[in-house]
PDB file of C-alpha atoms and ligand atoms in Angstrom:
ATOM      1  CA  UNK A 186      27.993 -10.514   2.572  1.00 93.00           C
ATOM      2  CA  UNK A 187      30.829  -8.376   0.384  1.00 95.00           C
ATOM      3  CA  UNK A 188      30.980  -4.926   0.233  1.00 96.00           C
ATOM      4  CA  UNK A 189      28.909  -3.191  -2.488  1.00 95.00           C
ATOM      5  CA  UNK A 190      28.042   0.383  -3.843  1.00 96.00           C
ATOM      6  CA  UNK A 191      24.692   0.964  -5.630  1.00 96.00           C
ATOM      7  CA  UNK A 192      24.514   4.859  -6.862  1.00 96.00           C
ATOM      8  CA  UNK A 193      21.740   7.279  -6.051  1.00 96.00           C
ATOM      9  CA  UNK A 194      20.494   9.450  -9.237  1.00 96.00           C
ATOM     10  CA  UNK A 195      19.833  12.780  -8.159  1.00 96.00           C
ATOM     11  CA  UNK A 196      18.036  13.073 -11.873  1.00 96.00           C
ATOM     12  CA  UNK A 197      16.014  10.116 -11.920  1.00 97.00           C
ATOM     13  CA  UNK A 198      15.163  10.588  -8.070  1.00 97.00           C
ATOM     14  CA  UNK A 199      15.851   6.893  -7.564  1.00 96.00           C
ATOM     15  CA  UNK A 200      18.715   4.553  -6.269  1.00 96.00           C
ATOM     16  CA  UNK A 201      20.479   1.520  -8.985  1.00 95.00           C
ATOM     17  CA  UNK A 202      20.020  -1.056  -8.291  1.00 93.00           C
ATOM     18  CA  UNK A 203      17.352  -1.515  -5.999  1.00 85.00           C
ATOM     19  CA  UNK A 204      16.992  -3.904  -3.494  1.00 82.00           C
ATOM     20  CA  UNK A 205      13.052  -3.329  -3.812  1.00 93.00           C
ATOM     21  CA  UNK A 206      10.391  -0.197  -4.379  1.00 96.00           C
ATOM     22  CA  UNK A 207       7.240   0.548  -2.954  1.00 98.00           C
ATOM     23  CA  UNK A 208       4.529   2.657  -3.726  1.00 98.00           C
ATOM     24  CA  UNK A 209       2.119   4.395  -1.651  1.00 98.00           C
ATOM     25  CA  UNK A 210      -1.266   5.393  -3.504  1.00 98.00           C
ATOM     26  CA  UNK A 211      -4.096   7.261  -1.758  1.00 98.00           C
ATOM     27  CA  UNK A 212      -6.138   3.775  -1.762  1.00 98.00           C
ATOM     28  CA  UNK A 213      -2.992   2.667   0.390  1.00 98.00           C
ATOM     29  CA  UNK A 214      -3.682   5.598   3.278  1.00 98.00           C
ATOM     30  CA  UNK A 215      -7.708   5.559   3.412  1.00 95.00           C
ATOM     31  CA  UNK A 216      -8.807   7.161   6.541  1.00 95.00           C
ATOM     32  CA  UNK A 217      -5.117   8.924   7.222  1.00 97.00           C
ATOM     33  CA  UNK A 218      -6.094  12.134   5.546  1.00 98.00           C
ATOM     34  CA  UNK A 219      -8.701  14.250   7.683  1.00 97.00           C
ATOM     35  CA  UNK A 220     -11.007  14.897   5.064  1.00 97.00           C
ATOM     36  CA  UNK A 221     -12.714  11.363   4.371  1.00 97.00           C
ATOM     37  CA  UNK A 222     -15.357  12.581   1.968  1.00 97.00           C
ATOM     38  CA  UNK A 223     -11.954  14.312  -0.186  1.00 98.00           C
ATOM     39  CA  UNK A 224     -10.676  11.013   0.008  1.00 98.00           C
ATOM     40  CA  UNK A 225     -12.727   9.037  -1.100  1.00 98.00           C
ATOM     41  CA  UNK A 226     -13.932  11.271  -3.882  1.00 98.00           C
ATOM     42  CA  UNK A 227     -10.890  11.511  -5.322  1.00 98.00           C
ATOM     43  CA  UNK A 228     -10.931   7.445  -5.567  1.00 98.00           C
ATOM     44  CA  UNK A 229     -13.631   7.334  -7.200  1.00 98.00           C
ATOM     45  CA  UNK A 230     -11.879   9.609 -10.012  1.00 97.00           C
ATOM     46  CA  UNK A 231      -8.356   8.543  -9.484  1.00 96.00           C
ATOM     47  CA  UNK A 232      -5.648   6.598  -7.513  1.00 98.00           C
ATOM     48  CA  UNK A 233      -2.666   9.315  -7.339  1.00 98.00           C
ATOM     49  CA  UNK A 234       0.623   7.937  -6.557  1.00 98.00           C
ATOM     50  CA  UNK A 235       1.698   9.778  -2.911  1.00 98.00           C
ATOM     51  CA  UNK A 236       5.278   8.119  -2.448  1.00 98.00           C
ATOM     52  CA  UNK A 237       8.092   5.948  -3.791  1.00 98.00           C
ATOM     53  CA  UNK A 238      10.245   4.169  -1.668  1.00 98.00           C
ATOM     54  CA  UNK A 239      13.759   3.003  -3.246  1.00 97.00           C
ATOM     55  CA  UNK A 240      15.330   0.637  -0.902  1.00 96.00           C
ATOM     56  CA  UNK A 241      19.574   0.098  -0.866  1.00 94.00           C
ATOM     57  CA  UNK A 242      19.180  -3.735  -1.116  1.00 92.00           C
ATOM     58  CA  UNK A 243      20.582  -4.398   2.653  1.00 96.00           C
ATOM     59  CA  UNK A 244      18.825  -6.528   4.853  1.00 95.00           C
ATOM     60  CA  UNK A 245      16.750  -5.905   8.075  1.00 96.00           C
ATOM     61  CA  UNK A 246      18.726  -7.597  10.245  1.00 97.00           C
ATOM     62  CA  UNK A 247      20.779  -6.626  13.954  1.00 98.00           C
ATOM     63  CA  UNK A 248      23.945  -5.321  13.010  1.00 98.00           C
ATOM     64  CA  UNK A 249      23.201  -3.475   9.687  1.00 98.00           C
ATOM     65  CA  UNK A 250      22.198  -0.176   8.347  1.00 98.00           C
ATOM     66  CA  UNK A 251      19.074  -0.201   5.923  1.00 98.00           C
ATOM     67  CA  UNK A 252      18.571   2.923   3.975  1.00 98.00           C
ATOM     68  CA  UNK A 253      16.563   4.605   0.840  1.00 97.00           C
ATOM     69  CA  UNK A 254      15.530   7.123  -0.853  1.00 98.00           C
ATOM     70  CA  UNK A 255      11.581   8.473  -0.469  1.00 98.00           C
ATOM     71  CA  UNK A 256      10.608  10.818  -3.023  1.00 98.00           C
ATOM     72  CA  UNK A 257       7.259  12.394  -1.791  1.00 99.00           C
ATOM     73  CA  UNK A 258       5.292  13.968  -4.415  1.00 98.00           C
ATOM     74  CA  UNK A 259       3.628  17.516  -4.318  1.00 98.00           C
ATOM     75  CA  UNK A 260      -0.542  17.525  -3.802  1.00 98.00           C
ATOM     76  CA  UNK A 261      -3.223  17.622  -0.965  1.00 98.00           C
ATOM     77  CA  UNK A 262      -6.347  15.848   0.064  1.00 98.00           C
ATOM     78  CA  UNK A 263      -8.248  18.704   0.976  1.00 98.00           C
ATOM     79  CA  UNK A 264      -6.109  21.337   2.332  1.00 98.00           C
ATOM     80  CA  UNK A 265      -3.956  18.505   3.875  1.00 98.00           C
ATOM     81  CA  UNK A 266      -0.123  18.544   2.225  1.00 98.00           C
ATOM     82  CA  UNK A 267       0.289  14.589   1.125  1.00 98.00           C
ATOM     83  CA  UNK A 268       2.488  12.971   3.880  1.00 98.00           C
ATOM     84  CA  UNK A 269       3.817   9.613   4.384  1.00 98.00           C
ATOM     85  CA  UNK A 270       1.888   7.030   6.708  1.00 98.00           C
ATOM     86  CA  UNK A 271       4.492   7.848   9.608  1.00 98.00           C
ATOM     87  CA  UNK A 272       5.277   4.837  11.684  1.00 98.00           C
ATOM     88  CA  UNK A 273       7.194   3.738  15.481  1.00 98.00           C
ATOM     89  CA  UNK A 274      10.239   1.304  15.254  1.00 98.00           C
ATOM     90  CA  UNK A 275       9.305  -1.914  16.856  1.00 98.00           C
ATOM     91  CA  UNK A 276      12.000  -1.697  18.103  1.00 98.00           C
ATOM     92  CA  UNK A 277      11.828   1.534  20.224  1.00 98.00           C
ATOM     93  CA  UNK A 278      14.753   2.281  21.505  1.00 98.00           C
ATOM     94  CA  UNK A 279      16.405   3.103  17.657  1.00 98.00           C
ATOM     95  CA  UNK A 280      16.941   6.216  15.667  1.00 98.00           C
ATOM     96  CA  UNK A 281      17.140   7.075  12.139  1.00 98.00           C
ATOM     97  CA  UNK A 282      18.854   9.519  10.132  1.00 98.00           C
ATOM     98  CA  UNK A 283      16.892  12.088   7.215  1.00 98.00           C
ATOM     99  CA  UNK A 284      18.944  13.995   4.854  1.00 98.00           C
ATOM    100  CA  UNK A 285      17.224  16.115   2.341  1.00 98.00           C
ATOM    101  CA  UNK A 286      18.106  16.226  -0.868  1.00 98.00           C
ATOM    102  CA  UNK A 287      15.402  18.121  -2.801  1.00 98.00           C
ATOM    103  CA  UNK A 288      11.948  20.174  -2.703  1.00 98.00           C
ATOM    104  CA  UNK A 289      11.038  20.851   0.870  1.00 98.00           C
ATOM    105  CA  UNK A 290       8.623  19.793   3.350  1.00 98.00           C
ATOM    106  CA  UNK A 291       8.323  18.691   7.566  1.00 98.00           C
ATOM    107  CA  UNK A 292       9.809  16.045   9.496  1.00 98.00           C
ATOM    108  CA  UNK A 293       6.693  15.307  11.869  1.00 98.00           C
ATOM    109  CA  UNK A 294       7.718  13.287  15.537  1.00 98.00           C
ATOM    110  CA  UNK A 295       5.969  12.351  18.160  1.00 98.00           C
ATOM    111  CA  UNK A 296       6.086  10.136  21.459  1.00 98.00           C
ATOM    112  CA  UNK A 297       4.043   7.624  22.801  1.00 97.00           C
ATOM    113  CA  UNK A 298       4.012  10.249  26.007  1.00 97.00           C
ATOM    114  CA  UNK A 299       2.479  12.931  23.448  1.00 96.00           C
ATOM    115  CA  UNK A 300       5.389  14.847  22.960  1.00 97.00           C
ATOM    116  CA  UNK A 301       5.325  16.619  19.227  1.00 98.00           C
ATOM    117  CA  UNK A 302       7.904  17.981  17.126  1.00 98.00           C
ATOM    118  CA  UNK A 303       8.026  19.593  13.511  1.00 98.00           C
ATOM    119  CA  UNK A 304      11.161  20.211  11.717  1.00 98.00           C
ATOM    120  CA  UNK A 305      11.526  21.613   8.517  1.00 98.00           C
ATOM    121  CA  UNK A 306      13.684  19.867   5.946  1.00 98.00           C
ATOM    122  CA  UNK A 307      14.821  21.157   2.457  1.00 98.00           C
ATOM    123  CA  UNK A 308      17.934  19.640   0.593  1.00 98.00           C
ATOM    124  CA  UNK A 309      21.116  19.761   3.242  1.00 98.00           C
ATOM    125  CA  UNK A 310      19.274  19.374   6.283  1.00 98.00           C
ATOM    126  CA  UNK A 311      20.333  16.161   8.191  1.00 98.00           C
ATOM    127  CA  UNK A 312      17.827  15.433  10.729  1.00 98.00           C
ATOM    128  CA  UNK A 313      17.956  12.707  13.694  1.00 98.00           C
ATOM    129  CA  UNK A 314      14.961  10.966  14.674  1.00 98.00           C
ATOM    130  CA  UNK A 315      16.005   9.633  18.208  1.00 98.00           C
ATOM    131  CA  UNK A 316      15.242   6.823  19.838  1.00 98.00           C
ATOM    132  CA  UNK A 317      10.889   6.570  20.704  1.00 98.00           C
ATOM    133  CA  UNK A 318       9.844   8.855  18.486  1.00 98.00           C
ATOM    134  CA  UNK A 319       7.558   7.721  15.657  1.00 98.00           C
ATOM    135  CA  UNK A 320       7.715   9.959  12.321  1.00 98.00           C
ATOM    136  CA  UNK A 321       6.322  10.770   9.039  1.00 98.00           C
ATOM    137  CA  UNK A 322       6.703  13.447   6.683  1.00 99.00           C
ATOM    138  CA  UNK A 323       4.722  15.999   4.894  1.00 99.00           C
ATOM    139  CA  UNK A 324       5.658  17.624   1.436  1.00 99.00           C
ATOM    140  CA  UNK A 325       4.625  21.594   1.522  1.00 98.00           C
ATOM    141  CA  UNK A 326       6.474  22.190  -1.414  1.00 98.00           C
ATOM    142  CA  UNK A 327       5.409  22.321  -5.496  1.00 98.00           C
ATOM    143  CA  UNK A 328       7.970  19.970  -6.482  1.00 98.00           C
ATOM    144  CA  UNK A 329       8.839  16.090  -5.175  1.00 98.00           C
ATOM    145  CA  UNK A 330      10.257  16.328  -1.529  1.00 99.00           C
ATOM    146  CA  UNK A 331      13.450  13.904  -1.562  1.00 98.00           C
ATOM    147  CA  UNK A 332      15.344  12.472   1.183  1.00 98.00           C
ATOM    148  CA  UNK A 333      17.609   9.501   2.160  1.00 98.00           C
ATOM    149  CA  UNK A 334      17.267   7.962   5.317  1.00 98.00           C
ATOM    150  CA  UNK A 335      19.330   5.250   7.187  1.00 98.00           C
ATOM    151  CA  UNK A 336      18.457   3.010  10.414  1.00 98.00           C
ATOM    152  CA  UNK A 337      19.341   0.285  12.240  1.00 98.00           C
ATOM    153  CA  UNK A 338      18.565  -3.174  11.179  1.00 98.00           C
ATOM    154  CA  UNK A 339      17.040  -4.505  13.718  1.00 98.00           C
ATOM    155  CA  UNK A 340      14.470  -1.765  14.267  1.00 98.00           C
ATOM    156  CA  UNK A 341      11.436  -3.266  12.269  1.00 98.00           C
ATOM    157  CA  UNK A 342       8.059  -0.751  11.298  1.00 98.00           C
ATOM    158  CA  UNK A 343       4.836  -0.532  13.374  1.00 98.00           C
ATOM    159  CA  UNK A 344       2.444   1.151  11.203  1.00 98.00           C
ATOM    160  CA  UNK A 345      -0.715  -0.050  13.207  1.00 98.00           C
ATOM    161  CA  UNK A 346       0.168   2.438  16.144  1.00 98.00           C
ATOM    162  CA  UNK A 347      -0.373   5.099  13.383  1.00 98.00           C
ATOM    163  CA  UNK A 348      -3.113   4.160  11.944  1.00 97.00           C
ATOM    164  CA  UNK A 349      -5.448   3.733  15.049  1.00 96.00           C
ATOM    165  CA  UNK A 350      -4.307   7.165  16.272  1.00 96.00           C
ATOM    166  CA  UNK A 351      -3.143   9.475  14.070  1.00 97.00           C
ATOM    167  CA  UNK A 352      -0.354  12.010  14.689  1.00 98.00           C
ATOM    168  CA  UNK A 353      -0.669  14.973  16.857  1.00 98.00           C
ATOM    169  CA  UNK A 354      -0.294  17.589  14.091  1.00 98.00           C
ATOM    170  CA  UNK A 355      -1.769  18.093  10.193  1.00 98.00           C
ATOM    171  CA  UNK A 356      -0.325  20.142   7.937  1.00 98.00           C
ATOM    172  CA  UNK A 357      -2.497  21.888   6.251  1.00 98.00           C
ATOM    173  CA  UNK A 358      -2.548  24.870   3.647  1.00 98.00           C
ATOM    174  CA  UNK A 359      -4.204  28.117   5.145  1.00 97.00           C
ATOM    175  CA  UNK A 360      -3.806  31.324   3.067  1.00 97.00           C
ATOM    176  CA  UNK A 361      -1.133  29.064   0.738  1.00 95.00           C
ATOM    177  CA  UNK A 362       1.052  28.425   3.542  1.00 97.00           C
ATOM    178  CA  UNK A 363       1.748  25.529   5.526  1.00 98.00           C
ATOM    179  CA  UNK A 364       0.532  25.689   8.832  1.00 98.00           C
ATOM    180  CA  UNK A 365       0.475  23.061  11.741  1.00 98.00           C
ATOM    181  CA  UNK A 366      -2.382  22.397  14.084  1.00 98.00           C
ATOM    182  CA  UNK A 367      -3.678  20.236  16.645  1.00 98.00           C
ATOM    183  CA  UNK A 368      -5.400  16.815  14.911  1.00 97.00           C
ATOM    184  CA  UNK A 369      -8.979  16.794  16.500  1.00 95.00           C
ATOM    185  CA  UNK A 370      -9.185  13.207  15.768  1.00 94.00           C
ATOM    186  CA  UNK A 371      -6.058  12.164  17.539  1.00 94.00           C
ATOM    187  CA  UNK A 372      -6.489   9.473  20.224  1.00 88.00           C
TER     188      UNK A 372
HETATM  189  C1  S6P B1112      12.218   3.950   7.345  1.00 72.01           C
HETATM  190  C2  S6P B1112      12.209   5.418   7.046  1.00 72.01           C
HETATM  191  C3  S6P B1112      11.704   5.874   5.680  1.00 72.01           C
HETATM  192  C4  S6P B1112      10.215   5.573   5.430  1.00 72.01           C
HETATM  193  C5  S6P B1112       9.691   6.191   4.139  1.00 72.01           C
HETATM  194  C6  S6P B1112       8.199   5.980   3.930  1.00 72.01           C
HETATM  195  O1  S6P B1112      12.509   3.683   8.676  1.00 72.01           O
HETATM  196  O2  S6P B1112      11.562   6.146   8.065  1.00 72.01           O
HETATM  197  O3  S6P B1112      12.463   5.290   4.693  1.00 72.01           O
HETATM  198  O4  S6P B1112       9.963   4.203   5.399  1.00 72.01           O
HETATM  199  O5  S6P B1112       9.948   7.559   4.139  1.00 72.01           O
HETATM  200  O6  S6P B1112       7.448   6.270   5.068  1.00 72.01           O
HETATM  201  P1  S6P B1112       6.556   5.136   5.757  1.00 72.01           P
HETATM  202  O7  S6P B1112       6.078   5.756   7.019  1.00 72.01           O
HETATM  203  O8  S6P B1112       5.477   4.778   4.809  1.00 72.01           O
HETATM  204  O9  S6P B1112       7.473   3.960   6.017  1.00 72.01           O
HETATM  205 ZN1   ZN B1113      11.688   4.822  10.509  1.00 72.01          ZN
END
């Protein structure tokens, strides 16, 4: 492999070239939002896009450092903020890095031992995901939430974990603001 530069446009909210992008529609996350009947009558209107994922074009593989950009757009199911589908590394024992580049919105974490954590993120903030602690994030914002992330190559994504149980928290919008509380279907 040679070294290689690929540029991230801040405009365009996207990185060139791209190794490969991915989109998340609501039809993607059935049964992640809280309110199923929302859900699914939206669907039977409309498919909104949630997320894009822009990937750098490096392997997964031990020894390097995947990264991309996720540009998260505004909206809610309900009163729930649109999120990501949040996932564990396979590999548990590896961290990732966040750094926020525009809009605003939460850094959700948990452990397998129930341990939760919210951060907030808006452009500048670099936040570290360590090691065992799955995460997904929530845009609160009225504009796309942007961020680039980086993580080891050998980490690999469990989504499954996710979807069976949920994470601990929702973000949802109470009296227009963002507020956090326990997930009553969590198991
Ligand atoms: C990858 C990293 C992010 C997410 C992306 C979409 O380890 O955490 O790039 O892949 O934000 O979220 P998700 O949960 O659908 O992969
Ligand atoms: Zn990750």
């Amino acid at each position: 492999m040679k070294p290689f530069a690929t540029t991230l446009s801040f405009a365009e909210r996207m990185i060139t070239p791209c190794g490969q992008r991915t989109e998340r529609r609501l039809s993607h996350m059935r049964g992640m939002y809280q309110d199923i009947a929302e859900t699914e009558a939206i669907l039977r209107r409309d498919d909104p896009l949630i997320y894009e994922v822009y990937a750098g074009g490096v392997p997964e593989k031990e020894g390097q450092l995947p990264h991309c950009l996720t540009v998260l757009y505004p909206g809610q199911v309900g009163d729930e903020y649109y999120m990501t589908k949040g996932h564990f590394h396979v590999a548990m024992d590896t961290a990732e890095i966040y750094l926020g580049l525009e809009g605003e919105g939460y850094l959700l974490m948990q452990t397998k031992e129930g341990d939760s954590q919210a951060l907030e993120m808006e452009r500048g903030t670099i936040a570290y995901i360590p090691p065992y602690w799955a995460h997904r994030t929530v845009n609160t914002g009225k504009g796309p939430f942007v961020f680039f992330a980086v993580w080891p190559g050998h980490a690999g994504h469990d989504y499954g974990t996710i979807e069976e149980s949920g994470f601990l928290k929702l973000v949802m919008e109470r009296d227009g603001q963002p507020v956090l509380i326990p997930n009553p279907r969590y198991r």
